[in-house]
Amino acid sequence: MNETAALLLRQAVRRTQEGTRDRAATGRGPEDADDVAGTYSTDGALGFDPLPLLRALHEAGSHAVVIGQVAGIMHGSTELTGDLDLLWDGSPEEGRAVHEALRAAGCTALPALDQPQVAYRVPGVSGDLCTPALPWGDMDVTACLAGAVSTRDPAGFDIRYVDLDDLIRMRRALGRPKDLRRATELDALRP
């Protein structure tokens, strides 16, 4: 299994930590993100490190898939982020695995997983847990779960993330200015 995507993520985590080292907290959360800098401009970027949660997901046997800008980074995007969004199937079995991973990563307030989109927070990262029931424009994202690709982190765990073509379609389906800009960047990264 290829490690390239995991290495790109590790580089982005280092760049984020270096770029925010001297930044003071402002109280701005992901909901305050703008269409230019995205969540990188919020407090979510301070101490950003999704790797412990991604490792916990692997160890819990979760099949959750990285989406959003972290997936973009894993495909080669250079734009940094401050959150980790995940797509999961919404089943009770997967919900148990997601909760197990959140607990293992230090979550002190487990989210109820009874909505198509719920926020979570663990030390080092926060974001949204999304299911295919969340409206994605005219796109059915269920296939993104089955079509996910994997990378092997050098620390010995696998990370599942959305396929490049699916990520571009997701970005276009959402249609926000930052998503359209990022879809264009991703389109240019195609081999």
Short mmCIF file of N, CA and C in Angstrom, two decimals:
data_model
loop_
_atom_site.label_atom_id
_atom_site.label_comp_id
_atom_site.label_asym_id
_atom_site.label_seq_id
_atom_site.Cartn_x
_atom_site.Cartn_y
_atom_site.Cartn_z
N MET A 1 0.85 -1.18 0.00
CA MET A 1 0.00 0.00 0.00
C MET A 1 0.89 1.24 0.00
N ASN A 2 0.53 2.21 -0.77
CA ASN A 2 1.29 3.44 -0.95
C ASN A 2 1.20 4.34 0.28
N GLU A 3 2.32 4.95 0.67
CA GLU A 3 2.36 5.88 1.80
C GLU A 3 2.30 7.34 1.38
N THR A 4 2.28 7.63 0.10
CA THR A 4 2.39 9.01 -0.38
C THR A 4 1.33 9.91 0.23
N ALA A 5 0.07 9.50 0.22
CA ALA A 5 -1.00 10.36 0.75
C ALA A 5 -0.82 10.62 2.23
N ALA A 6 -0.38 9.61 2.99
CA ALA A 6 -0.15 9.80 4.42
C ALA A 6 1.01 10.77 4.65
N LEU A 7 2.03 10.67 3.83
CA LEU A 7 3.16 11.60 3.96
C LEU A 7 2.75 13.03 3.63
N LEU A 8 1.91 13.20 2.61
CA LEU A 8 1.40 14.54 2.29
C LEU A 8 0.61 15.11 3.47
N LEU A 9 -0.18 14.26 4.11
CA LEU A 9 -0.94 14.72 5.28
C LEU A 9 0.00 15.09 6.41
N ARG A 10 0.99 14.28 6.68
CA ARG A 10 1.95 14.60 7.74
C ARG A 10 2.67 15.92 7.46
N GLN A 11 3.03 16.16 6.20
CA GLN A 11 3.67 17.44 5.85
C GLN A 11 2.72 18.61 6.11
N ALA A 12 1.46 18.44 5.75
CA ALA A 12 0.48 19.51 5.96
C ALA A 12 0.25 19.77 7.44
N VAL A 13 0.24 18.72 8.25
CA VAL A 13 0.10 18.91 9.70
C VAL A 13 1.27 19.73 10.22
N ARG A 14 2.48 19.40 9.80
CA ARG A 14 3.66 20.17 10.23
C ARG A 14 3.56 21.63 9.77
N ARG A 15 3.18 21.83 8.52
CA ARG A 15 3.05 23.21 8.00
C ARG A 15 1.99 23.99 8.76
N THR A 16 0.90 23.33 9.10
CA THR A 16 -0.17 23.99 9.86
C THR A 16 0.33 24.37 11.24
N GLN A 17 0.99 23.44 11.90
CA GLN A 17 1.50 23.73 13.24
C GLN A 17 2.55 24.83 13.22
N GLU A 18 3.43 24.81 12.23
CA GLU A 18 4.44 25.87 12.10
C GLU A 18 3.78 27.21 11.78
N GLY A 19 2.80 27.21 10.90
CA GLY A 19 2.15 28.45 10.48
C GLY A 19 1.25 29.07 11.52
N THR A 20 0.86 28.30 12.52
CA THR A 20 -0.04 28.83 13.56
C THR A 20 0.63 28.90 14.92
N ARG A 21 1.89 28.54 15.00
CA ARG A 21 2.60 28.47 16.28
C ARG A 21 2.45 29.75 17.10
N ASP A 22 2.56 30.91 16.47
CA ASP A 22 2.50 32.18 17.19
C ASP A 22 1.13 32.84 17.11
N ARG A 23 0.15 32.16 16.59
CA ARG A 23 -1.19 32.73 16.45
C ARG A 23 -1.96 32.56 17.76
N ALA A 24 -2.57 33.62 18.21
CA ALA A 24 -3.39 33.56 19.43
C ALA A 24 -4.80 33.10 19.08
N ALA A 25 -5.42 32.41 20.01
CA ALA A 25 -6.82 31.99 19.82
C ALA A 25 -7.71 33.22 19.71
N THR A 26 -8.69 33.13 18.83
CA THR A 26 -9.61 34.25 18.60
C THR A 26 -11.04 33.94 18.99
N GLY A 27 -11.31 32.66 19.27
CA GLY A 27 -12.68 32.25 19.55
C GLY A 27 -13.47 31.93 18.29
N ARG A 28 -12.81 31.97 17.14
CA ARG A 28 -13.49 31.66 15.87
C ARG A 28 -13.46 30.16 15.63
N GLY A 29 -14.64 29.57 15.49
CA GLY A 29 -14.76 28.14 15.22
C GLY A 29 -14.97 27.88 13.75
N PRO A 30 -15.14 26.61 13.37
CA PRO A 30 -15.30 26.26 11.96
C PRO A 30 -16.48 26.95 11.29
N GLU A 31 -17.52 27.22 12.05
CA GLU A 31 -18.68 27.91 11.48
C GLU A 31 -18.35 29.35 11.09
N ASP A 32 -17.23 29.87 11.59
CA ASP A 32 -16.79 31.23 11.26
C ASP A 32 -15.80 31.27 10.10
N ALA A 33 -15.54 30.13 9.48
CA ALA A 33 -14.58 30.07 8.38
C ALA A 33 -15.06 30.90 7.20
N ASP A 34 -14.11 31.53 6.54
CA ASP A 34 -14.47 32.31 5.36
C ASP A 34 -14.21 31.50 4.10
N ASP A 35 -14.62 32.05 2.96
CA ASP A 35 -14.49 31.33 1.69
C ASP A 35 -13.10 31.40 1.08
N VAL A 36 -12.20 32.14 1.71
CA VAL A 36 -10.85 32.23 1.17
C VAL A 36 -9.91 31.31 1.93
N ALA A 37 -9.76 31.54 3.22
CA ALA A 37 -8.81 30.75 4.02
C ALA A 37 -9.44 29.49 4.58
N GLY A 38 -10.75 29.39 4.60
CA GLY A 38 -11.41 28.21 5.15
C GLY A 38 -11.12 28.08 6.64
N THR A 39 -11.17 26.85 7.15
CA THR A 39 -10.99 26.64 8.58
C THR A 39 -9.54 26.85 9.04
N TYR A 40 -8.62 27.00 8.10
CA TYR A 40 -7.24 27.31 8.49
C TYR A 40 -7.18 28.64 9.24
N SER A 41 -8.10 29.55 8.96
CA SER A 41 -8.10 30.86 9.62
C SER A 41 -8.81 30.83 10.97
N THR A 42 -9.33 29.68 11.38
CA THR A 42 -10.04 29.58 12.66
C THR A 42 -9.16 28.94 13.72
N ASP A 43 -9.66 28.88 14.94
CA ASP A 43 -8.91 28.25 16.03
C ASP A 43 -8.71 26.76 15.81
N GLY A 44 -9.47 26.16 14.92
CA GLY A 44 -9.30 24.73 14.64
C GLY A 44 -7.91 24.39 14.12
N ALA A 45 -7.24 25.36 13.52
CA ALA A 45 -5.89 25.12 12.99
C ALA A 45 -4.83 25.13 14.09
N LEU A 46 -5.17 25.68 15.25
CA LEU A 46 -4.21 25.75 16.35
C LEU A 46 -4.01 24.34 16.93
N GLY A 47 -2.81 23.83 16.84
CA GLY A 47 -2.53 22.48 17.34
C GLY A 47 -3.13 21.37 16.49
N PHE A 48 -3.49 21.68 15.25
CA PHE A 48 -4.14 20.73 14.36
C PHE A 48 -3.33 19.45 14.21
N ASP A 49 -3.93 18.33 14.57
CA ASP A 49 -3.29 17.03 14.38
C ASP A 49 -4.37 15.94 14.32
N PRO A 50 -4.81 15.59 13.11
CA PRO A 50 -5.84 14.55 12.96
C PRO A 50 -5.30 13.12 13.08
N LEU A 51 -3.99 12.95 13.12
CA LEU A 51 -3.41 11.61 13.06
C LEU A 51 -3.81 10.70 14.23
N PRO A 52 -3.86 11.19 15.47
CA PRO A 52 -4.31 10.28 16.54
C PRO A 52 -5.74 9.76 16.33
N LEU A 53 -6.63 10.60 15.86
CA LEU A 53 -7.99 10.13 15.59
C LEU A 53 -8.00 9.16 14.41
N LEU A 54 -7.25 9.44 13.38
CA LEU A 54 -7.21 8.53 12.23
C LEU A 54 -6.65 7.17 12.64
N ARG A 55 -5.66 7.18 13.51
CA ARG A 55 -5.12 5.90 14.02
C ARG A 55 -6.19 5.18 14.84
N ALA A 56 -6.91 5.92 15.69
CA ALA A 56 -7.96 5.32 16.52
C ALA A 56 -9.08 4.73 15.66
N LEU A 57 -9.43 5.39 14.56
CA LEU A 57 -10.44 4.85 13.65
C LEU A 57 -9.97 3.51 13.08
N HIS A 58 -8.72 3.46 12.66
CA HIS A 58 -8.15 2.21 12.14
C HIS A 58 -8.21 1.11 13.20
N GLU A 59 -7.77 1.44 14.40
CA GLU A 59 -7.71 0.43 15.47
C GLU A 59 -9.10 -0.02 15.91
N ALA A 60 -10.11 0.84 15.76
CA ALA A 60 -11.48 0.47 16.13
C ALA A 60 -12.17 -0.32 15.02
N GLY A 61 -11.51 -0.47 13.87
CA GLY A 61 -12.11 -1.19 12.76
C GLY A 61 -13.14 -0.37 12.00
N SER A 62 -13.08 0.95 12.15
CA SER A 62 -14.02 1.83 11.47
C SER A 62 -13.73 1.87 9.96
N HIS A 63 -14.81 2.05 9.20
CA HIS A 63 -14.69 2.21 7.76
C HIS A 63 -14.98 3.65 7.34
N ALA A 64 -14.89 4.58 8.30
CA ALA A 64 -15.12 6.00 7.99
C ALA A 64 -14.08 6.45 6.96
N VAL A 65 -14.49 7.40 6.15
CA VAL A 65 -13.67 7.88 5.04
C VAL A 65 -13.41 9.38 5.22
N VAL A 66 -12.14 9.77 5.09
CA VAL A 66 -11.77 11.18 5.16
C VAL A 66 -12.31 11.89 3.92
N ILE A 67 -13.00 13.02 4.15
CA ILE A 67 -13.51 13.85 3.05
C ILE A 67 -13.01 15.28 3.27
N GLY A 68 -13.52 16.21 2.54
CA GLY A 68 -13.17 17.61 2.74
C GLY A 68 -11.73 17.91 2.39
N GLN A 69 -11.20 18.97 3.00
CA GLN A 69 -9.88 19.44 2.62
C GLN A 69 -8.76 18.51 3.05
N VAL A 70 -8.95 17.73 4.13
CA VAL A 70 -7.90 16.77 4.48
C VAL A 70 -7.76 15.76 3.34
N ALA A 71 -8.87 15.31 2.78
CA ALA A 71 -8.78 14.41 1.62
C ALA A 71 -8.11 15.14 0.45
N GLY A 72 -8.44 16.41 0.27
CA GLY A 72 -7.79 17.19 -0.79
C GLY A 72 -6.28 17.22 -0.61
N ILE A 73 -5.84 17.43 0.62
CA ILE A 73 -4.41 17.44 0.93
C ILE A 73 -3.80 16.08 0.59
N MET A 74 -4.51 15.02 0.91
CA MET A 74 -3.99 13.68 0.64
C MET A 74 -3.88 13.39 -0.86
N HIS A 75 -4.61 14.17 -1.66
CA HIS A 75 -4.52 14.05 -3.12
C HIS A 75 -3.55 15.07 -3.71
N GLY A 76 -2.93 15.91 -2.86
CA GLY A 76 -1.93 16.84 -3.36
C GLY A 76 -2.26 18.31 -3.23
N SER A 77 -3.42 18.67 -2.72
CA SER A 77 -3.74 20.08 -2.52
C SER A 77 -2.76 20.69 -1.53
N THR A 78 -2.37 21.93 -1.79
CA THR A 78 -1.45 22.61 -0.88
C THR A 78 -2.18 23.54 0.08
N GLU A 79 -3.48 23.66 -0.06
CA GLU A 79 -4.27 24.54 0.82
C GLU A 79 -4.48 23.84 2.16
N LEU A 80 -4.12 24.53 3.24
CA LEU A 80 -4.22 23.95 4.57
C LEU A 80 -5.63 24.07 5.13
N THR A 81 -5.88 23.34 6.20
CA THR A 81 -7.20 23.31 6.81
C THR A 81 -7.07 23.28 8.32
N GLY A 82 -8.19 23.37 9.00
CA GLY A 82 -8.20 23.31 10.45
C GLY A 82 -9.25 22.35 10.97
N ASP A 83 -9.76 21.47 10.11
CA ASP A 83 -10.74 20.49 10.57
C ASP A 83 -10.61 19.20 9.78
N LEU A 84 -11.22 18.15 10.32
CA LEU A 84 -11.21 16.84 9.69
C LEU A 84 -12.65 16.38 9.58
N ASP A 85 -13.17 16.30 8.37
CA ASP A 85 -14.53 15.83 8.13
C ASP A 85 -14.46 14.38 7.68
N LEU A 86 -15.43 13.60 8.16
CA LEU A 86 -15.47 12.17 7.87
C LEU A 86 -16.84 11.77 7.36
N LEU A 87 -16.86 10.83 6.44
CA LEU A 87 -18.10 10.24 5.92
C LEU A 87 -18.16 8.82 6.45
N TRP A 88 -19.31 8.46 7.02
CA TRP A 88 -19.51 7.10 7.51
C TRP A 88 -20.90 6.66 7.11
N ASP A 89 -21.18 5.36 7.16
CA ASP A 89 -22.42 4.85 6.58
C ASP A 89 -23.67 5.04 7.42
N GLY A 90 -23.55 5.45 8.68
CA GLY A 90 -24.72 5.68 9.52
C GLY A 90 -25.27 4.44 10.19
N SER A 91 -24.63 3.29 10.00
CA SER A 91 -25.13 2.04 10.61
C SER A 91 -24.78 1.99 12.10
N PRO A 92 -25.56 1.24 12.89
CA PRO A 92 -25.24 1.09 14.31
C PRO A 92 -23.85 0.50 14.55
N GLU A 93 -23.45 -0.47 13.73
CA GLU A 93 -22.13 -1.08 13.90
C GLU A 93 -21.01 -0.06 13.68
N GLU A 94 -21.14 0.71 12.62
CA GLU A 94 -20.13 1.72 12.33
C GLU A 94 -20.18 2.82 13.39
N GLY A 95 -21.37 3.15 13.87
CA GLY A 95 -21.51 4.14 14.93
C GLY A 95 -20.74 3.72 16.18
N ARG A 96 -20.81 2.43 16.53
CA ARG A 96 -20.06 1.93 17.68
C ARG A 96 -18.55 2.08 17.45
N ALA A 97 -18.08 1.76 16.25
CA ALA A 97 -16.66 1.89 15.94
C ALA A 97 -16.22 3.36 15.98
N VAL A 98 -17.05 4.25 15.46
CA VAL A 98 -16.73 5.69 15.48
C VAL A 98 -16.66 6.17 16.93
N HIS A 99 -17.64 5.80 17.74
CA HIS A 99 -17.62 6.19 19.16
C HIS A 99 -16.39 5.64 19.88
N GLU A 100 -16.04 4.38 19.60
CA GLU A 100 -14.85 3.79 20.21
C GLU A 100 -13.60 4.60 19.84
N ALA A 101 -13.50 4.98 18.57
CA ALA A 101 -12.34 5.76 18.12
C ALA A 101 -12.32 7.14 18.77
N LEU A 102 -13.47 7.79 18.85
CA LEU A 102 -13.53 9.10 19.49
C LEU A 102 -13.09 9.02 20.95
N ARG A 103 -13.59 8.01 21.66
CA ARG A 103 -13.19 7.83 23.07
C ARG A 103 -11.68 7.61 23.17
N ALA A 104 -11.15 6.74 22.32
CA ALA A 104 -9.71 6.44 22.35
C ALA A 104 -8.87 7.67 22.04
N ALA A 105 -9.41 8.58 21.22
CA ALA A 105 -8.68 9.80 20.86
C ALA A 105 -8.89 10.93 21.87
N GLY A 106 -9.64 10.67 22.94
CA GLY A 106 -9.78 11.65 24.01
C GLY A 106 -11.05 12.48 24.00
N CYS A 107 -12.06 12.06 23.26
CA CYS A 107 -13.32 12.80 23.22
C CYS A 107 -13.99 12.70 24.59
N THR A 108 -14.35 13.84 25.16
CA THR A 108 -14.99 13.86 26.47
C THR A 108 -16.50 14.06 26.38
N ALA A 109 -17.00 14.40 25.23
CA ALA A 109 -18.44 14.57 25.02
C ALA A 109 -18.82 13.90 23.71
N LEU A 110 -19.11 12.60 23.77
CA LEU A 110 -19.44 11.86 22.55
C LEU A 110 -20.69 12.42 21.91
N PRO A 111 -20.65 12.69 20.61
CA PRO A 111 -21.84 13.19 19.93
C PRO A 111 -22.86 12.09 19.71
N ALA A 112 -24.13 12.46 19.77
CA ALA A 112 -25.18 11.52 19.38
C ALA A 112 -25.08 11.37 17.87
N LEU A 113 -25.11 10.17 17.39
CA LEU A 113 -24.92 9.92 15.96
C LEU A 113 -26.25 9.66 15.27
N ASP A 114 -27.25 10.42 15.66
CA ASP A 114 -28.60 10.21 15.14
C ASP A 114 -29.02 11.24 14.10
N GLN A 115 -28.07 12.02 13.61
CA GLN A 115 -28.34 13.03 12.59
C GLN A 115 -27.42 12.79 11.40
N PRO A 116 -27.77 13.31 10.23
CA PRO A 116 -26.90 13.11 9.05
C PRO A 116 -25.55 13.82 9.16
N GLN A 117 -25.47 14.82 10.05
CA GLN A 117 -24.22 15.55 10.25
C GLN A 117 -24.14 15.98 11.70
N VAL A 118 -23.07 15.58 12.37
CA VAL A 118 -22.85 16.00 13.75
C VAL A 118 -21.41 16.43 13.92
N ALA A 119 -21.20 17.40 14.79
CA ALA A 119 -19.86 17.89 15.07
C ALA A 119 -19.22 17.02 16.15
N TYR A 120 -17.91 16.94 16.12
CA TYR A 120 -17.16 16.23 17.16
C TYR A 120 -15.92 17.05 17.47
N ARG A 121 -15.32 16.76 18.63
CA ARG A 121 -14.06 17.41 19.01
C ARG A 121 -13.25 16.42 19.84
N VAL A 122 -11.99 16.26 19.49
CA VAL A 122 -11.02 15.51 20.27
C VAL A 122 -9.77 16.39 20.36
N PRO A 123 -8.89 16.11 21.30
CA PRO A 123 -7.65 16.90 21.32
C PRO A 123 -6.95 16.86 19.96
N GLY A 124 -6.64 18.02 19.43
CA GLY A 124 -5.91 18.12 18.17
C GLY A 124 -6.76 18.30 16.93
N VAL A 125 -8.06 17.97 17.01
CA VAL A 125 -8.87 18.11 15.80
C VAL A 125 -10.36 18.09 16.13
N SER A 126 -11.10 18.77 15.30
CA SER A 126 -12.56 18.71 15.35
C SER A 126 -13.05 18.70 13.91
N GLY A 127 -14.34 18.46 13.76
CA GLY A 127 -14.90 18.44 12.42
C GLY A 127 -16.31 17.91 12.44
N ASP A 128 -16.75 17.43 11.30
CA ASP A 128 -18.10 16.89 11.15
C ASP A 128 -18.04 15.42 10.77
N LEU A 129 -18.99 14.68 11.35
CA LEU A 129 -19.22 13.29 10.98
C LEU A 129 -20.47 13.30 10.11
N CYS A 130 -20.34 12.93 8.86
CA CYS A 130 -21.43 13.02 7.89
C CYS A 130 -21.83 11.63 7.41
N THR A 131 -23.11 11.46 7.14
CA THR A 131 -23.60 10.22 6.54
C THR A 131 -24.15 10.53 5.16
N PRO A 132 -24.40 9.51 4.36
CA PRO A 132 -24.99 9.74 3.03
C PRO A 132 -26.37 10.38 3.09
N ALA A 133 -27.02 10.38 4.26
CA ALA A 133 -28.33 11.02 4.38
C ALA A 133 -28.24 12.54 4.34
N LEU A 134 -27.05 13.09 4.52
CA LEU A 134 -26.86 14.53 4.43
C LEU A 134 -27.05 14.96 2.98
N PRO A 135 -27.82 16.01 2.72
CA PRO A 135 -28.00 16.45 1.32
C PRO A 135 -26.68 16.91 0.69
N TRP A 136 -26.34 16.32 -0.42
CA TRP A 136 -25.13 16.66 -1.17
C TRP A 136 -25.52 17.15 -2.56
N GLY A 137 -26.49 18.03 -2.63
CA GLY A 137 -26.96 18.47 -3.93
C GLY A 137 -27.58 17.29 -4.65
N ASP A 138 -27.23 17.09 -5.91
CA ASP A 138 -27.79 15.97 -6.67
C ASP A 138 -26.89 14.74 -6.63
N MET A 139 -25.92 14.72 -5.71
CA MET A 139 -24.97 13.61 -5.64
C MET A 139 -25.35 12.63 -4.53
N ASP A 140 -25.34 11.35 -4.83
CA ASP A 140 -25.50 10.31 -3.83
C ASP A 140 -24.09 9.88 -3.43
N VAL A 141 -23.69 10.21 -2.20
CA VAL A 141 -22.31 9.93 -1.77
C VAL A 141 -22.11 8.52 -1.24
N THR A 142 -23.15 7.70 -1.24
CA THR A 142 -23.02 6.33 -0.76
C THR A 142 -21.88 5.60 -1.47
N ALA A 143 -21.76 5.79 -2.77
CA ALA A 143 -20.71 5.12 -3.54
C ALA A 143 -19.31 5.57 -3.12
N CYS A 144 -19.20 6.73 -2.51
CA CYS A 144 -17.88 7.22 -2.07
C CYS A 144 -17.30 6.34 -0.96
N LEU A 145 -18.18 5.72 -0.19
CA LEU A 145 -17.70 4.81 0.86
C LEU A 145 -17.06 3.57 0.26
N ALA A 146 -17.74 2.97 -0.70
CA ALA A 146 -17.20 1.76 -1.34
C ALA A 146 -16.00 2.07 -2.22
N GLY A 147 -15.97 3.26 -2.82
CA GLY A 147 -14.90 3.62 -3.74
C GLY A 147 -13.71 4.29 -3.08
N ALA A 148 -13.70 4.35 -1.74
CA ALA A 148 -12.60 5.01 -1.04
C ALA A 148 -11.27 4.31 -1.32
N VAL A 149 -10.21 5.08 -1.23
CA VAL A 149 -8.86 4.55 -1.39
C VAL A 149 -8.18 4.58 -0.02
N SER A 150 -7.06 3.89 0.09
CA SER A 150 -6.36 3.81 1.36
C SER A 150 -4.89 4.14 1.19
N THR A 151 -4.32 4.62 2.27
CA THR A 151 -2.89 4.88 2.34
C THR A 151 -2.40 4.29 3.66
N ARG A 152 -1.15 3.94 3.71
CA ARG A 152 -0.56 3.38 4.93
C ARG A 152 0.32 4.45 5.56
N ASP A 153 -0.03 4.84 6.79
CA ASP A 153 0.79 5.81 7.51
C ASP A 153 2.09 5.15 7.95
N PRO A 154 3.21 5.87 7.94
CA PRO A 154 4.48 5.28 8.37
C PRO A 154 4.43 4.71 9.80
N ALA A 155 3.48 5.19 10.61
CA ALA A 155 3.36 4.67 11.98
C ALA A 155 2.60 3.34 12.03
N GLY A 156 2.15 2.84 10.87
CA GLY A 156 1.58 1.50 10.82
C GLY A 156 0.08 1.39 10.86
N PHE A 157 -0.64 2.40 10.43
CA PHE A 157 -2.09 2.29 10.36
C PHE A 157 -2.58 2.79 9.00
N ASP A 158 -3.74 2.30 8.60
CA ASP A 158 -4.32 2.68 7.32
C ASP A 158 -5.28 3.85 7.49
N ILE A 159 -5.33 4.69 6.48
CA ILE A 159 -6.25 5.82 6.44
C ILE A 159 -7.06 5.69 5.16
N ARG A 160 -8.38 5.64 5.31
CA ARG A 160 -9.27 5.59 4.16
C ARG A 160 -9.67 7.02 3.82
N TYR A 161 -9.63 7.37 2.53
CA TYR A 161 -10.02 8.71 2.11
C TYR A 161 -10.71 8.62 0.76
N VAL A 162 -11.51 9.63 0.49
CA VAL A 162 -12.35 9.62 -0.71
C VAL A 162 -11.49 9.70 -1.97
N ASP A 163 -11.88 8.96 -2.96
CA ASP A 163 -11.23 8.95 -4.27
C ASP A 163 -11.24 10.36 -4.88
N LEU A 164 -10.23 10.68 -5.66
CA LEU A 164 -10.09 12.02 -6.23
C LEU A 164 -11.31 12.42 -7.06
N ASP A 165 -11.78 11.56 -7.94
CA ASP A 165 -12.94 11.92 -8.77
C ASP A 165 -14.18 12.17 -7.91
N ASP A 166 -14.38 11.33 -6.87
CA ASP A 166 -15.51 11.54 -5.98
C ASP A 166 -15.37 12.84 -5.20
N LEU A 167 -14.16 13.15 -4.76
CA LEU A 167 -13.95 14.39 -4.02
C LEU A 167 -14.25 15.61 -4.89
N ILE A 168 -13.83 15.57 -6.13
CA ILE A 168 -14.12 16.68 -7.04
C ILE A 168 -15.63 16.81 -7.23
N ARG A 169 -16.33 15.69 -7.41
CA ARG A 169 -17.79 15.73 -7.54
C ARG A 169 -18.45 16.27 -6.27
N MET A 170 -17.95 15.87 -5.12
CA MET A 170 -18.49 16.37 -3.85
C MET A 170 -18.32 17.88 -3.76
N ARG A 171 -17.14 18.36 -4.12
CA ARG A 171 -16.87 19.80 -4.08
C ARG A 171 -17.84 20.56 -4.99
N ARG A 172 -18.00 20.06 -6.19
CA ARG A 172 -18.90 20.73 -7.13
C ARG A 172 -20.35 20.65 -6.68
N ALA A 173 -20.75 19.54 -6.07
CA ALA A 173 -22.13 19.39 -5.60
C ALA A 173 -22.42 20.39 -4.48
N LEU A 174 -21.44 20.64 -3.61
CA LEU A 174 -21.64 21.61 -2.54
C LEU A 174 -21.74 23.03 -3.10
N GLY A 175 -20.88 23.33 -4.07
CA GLY A 175 -21.00 24.57 -4.83
C GLY A 175 -20.62 25.86 -4.13
N ARG A 176 -20.08 25.79 -2.91
CA ARG A 176 -19.63 27.02 -2.24
C ARG A 176 -18.39 27.53 -2.97
N PRO A 177 -18.12 28.84 -2.90
CA PRO A 177 -16.94 29.37 -3.61
C PRO A 177 -15.65 28.62 -3.28
N LYS A 178 -15.39 28.31 -2.00
CA LYS A 178 -14.15 27.61 -1.66
C LYS A 178 -14.16 26.18 -2.23
N ASP A 179 -15.33 25.55 -2.29
CA ASP A 179 -15.40 24.19 -2.85
C ASP A 179 -15.14 24.20 -4.34
N LEU A 180 -15.69 25.17 -5.04
CA LEU A 180 -15.46 25.27 -6.49
C LEU A 180 -14.00 25.57 -6.79
N ARG A 181 -13.39 26.46 -5.99
CA ARG A 181 -11.97 26.77 -6.16
C ARG A 181 -11.12 25.52 -5.92
N ARG A 182 -11.45 24.78 -4.86
CA ARG A 182 -10.69 23.58 -4.54
C ARG A 182 -10.93 22.48 -5.57
N ALA A 183 -12.12 22.40 -6.14
CA ALA A 183 -12.40 21.41 -7.20
C ALA A 183 -11.52 21.70 -8.41
N THR A 184 -11.36 22.98 -8.76
CA THR A 184 -10.52 23.36 -9.88
C THR A 184 -9.06 22.97 -9.61
N GLU A 185 -8.59 23.22 -8.38
CA GLU A 185 -7.22 22.84 -8.02
C GLU A 185 -7.04 21.33 -8.13
N LEU A 186 -8.00 20.57 -7.60
CA LEU A 186 -7.92 19.11 -7.63
C LEU A 186 -7.96 18.58 -9.05
N ASP A 187 -8.79 19.21 -9.89
CA ASP A 187 -8.89 18.79 -11.29
C ASP A 187 -7.53 18.91 -11.97
N ALA A 188 -6.79 19.95 -11.62
CA ALA A 188 -5.46 20.16 -12.22
C ALA A 188 -4.44 19.15 -11.70
N LEU A 189 -4.74 18.47 -10.60
CA LEU A 189 -3.81 17.50 -10.03
C LEU A 189 -3.97 16.10 -10.61
N ARG A 190 -4.99 15.92 -11.46
CA ARG A 190 -5.21 14.60 -12.04
C ARG A 190 -3.98 14.15 -12.82
N PRO A 191 -3.66 12.84 -12.70
CA PRO A 191 -2.48 12.34 -13.43
C PRO A 191 -2.69 12.37 -14.93
#
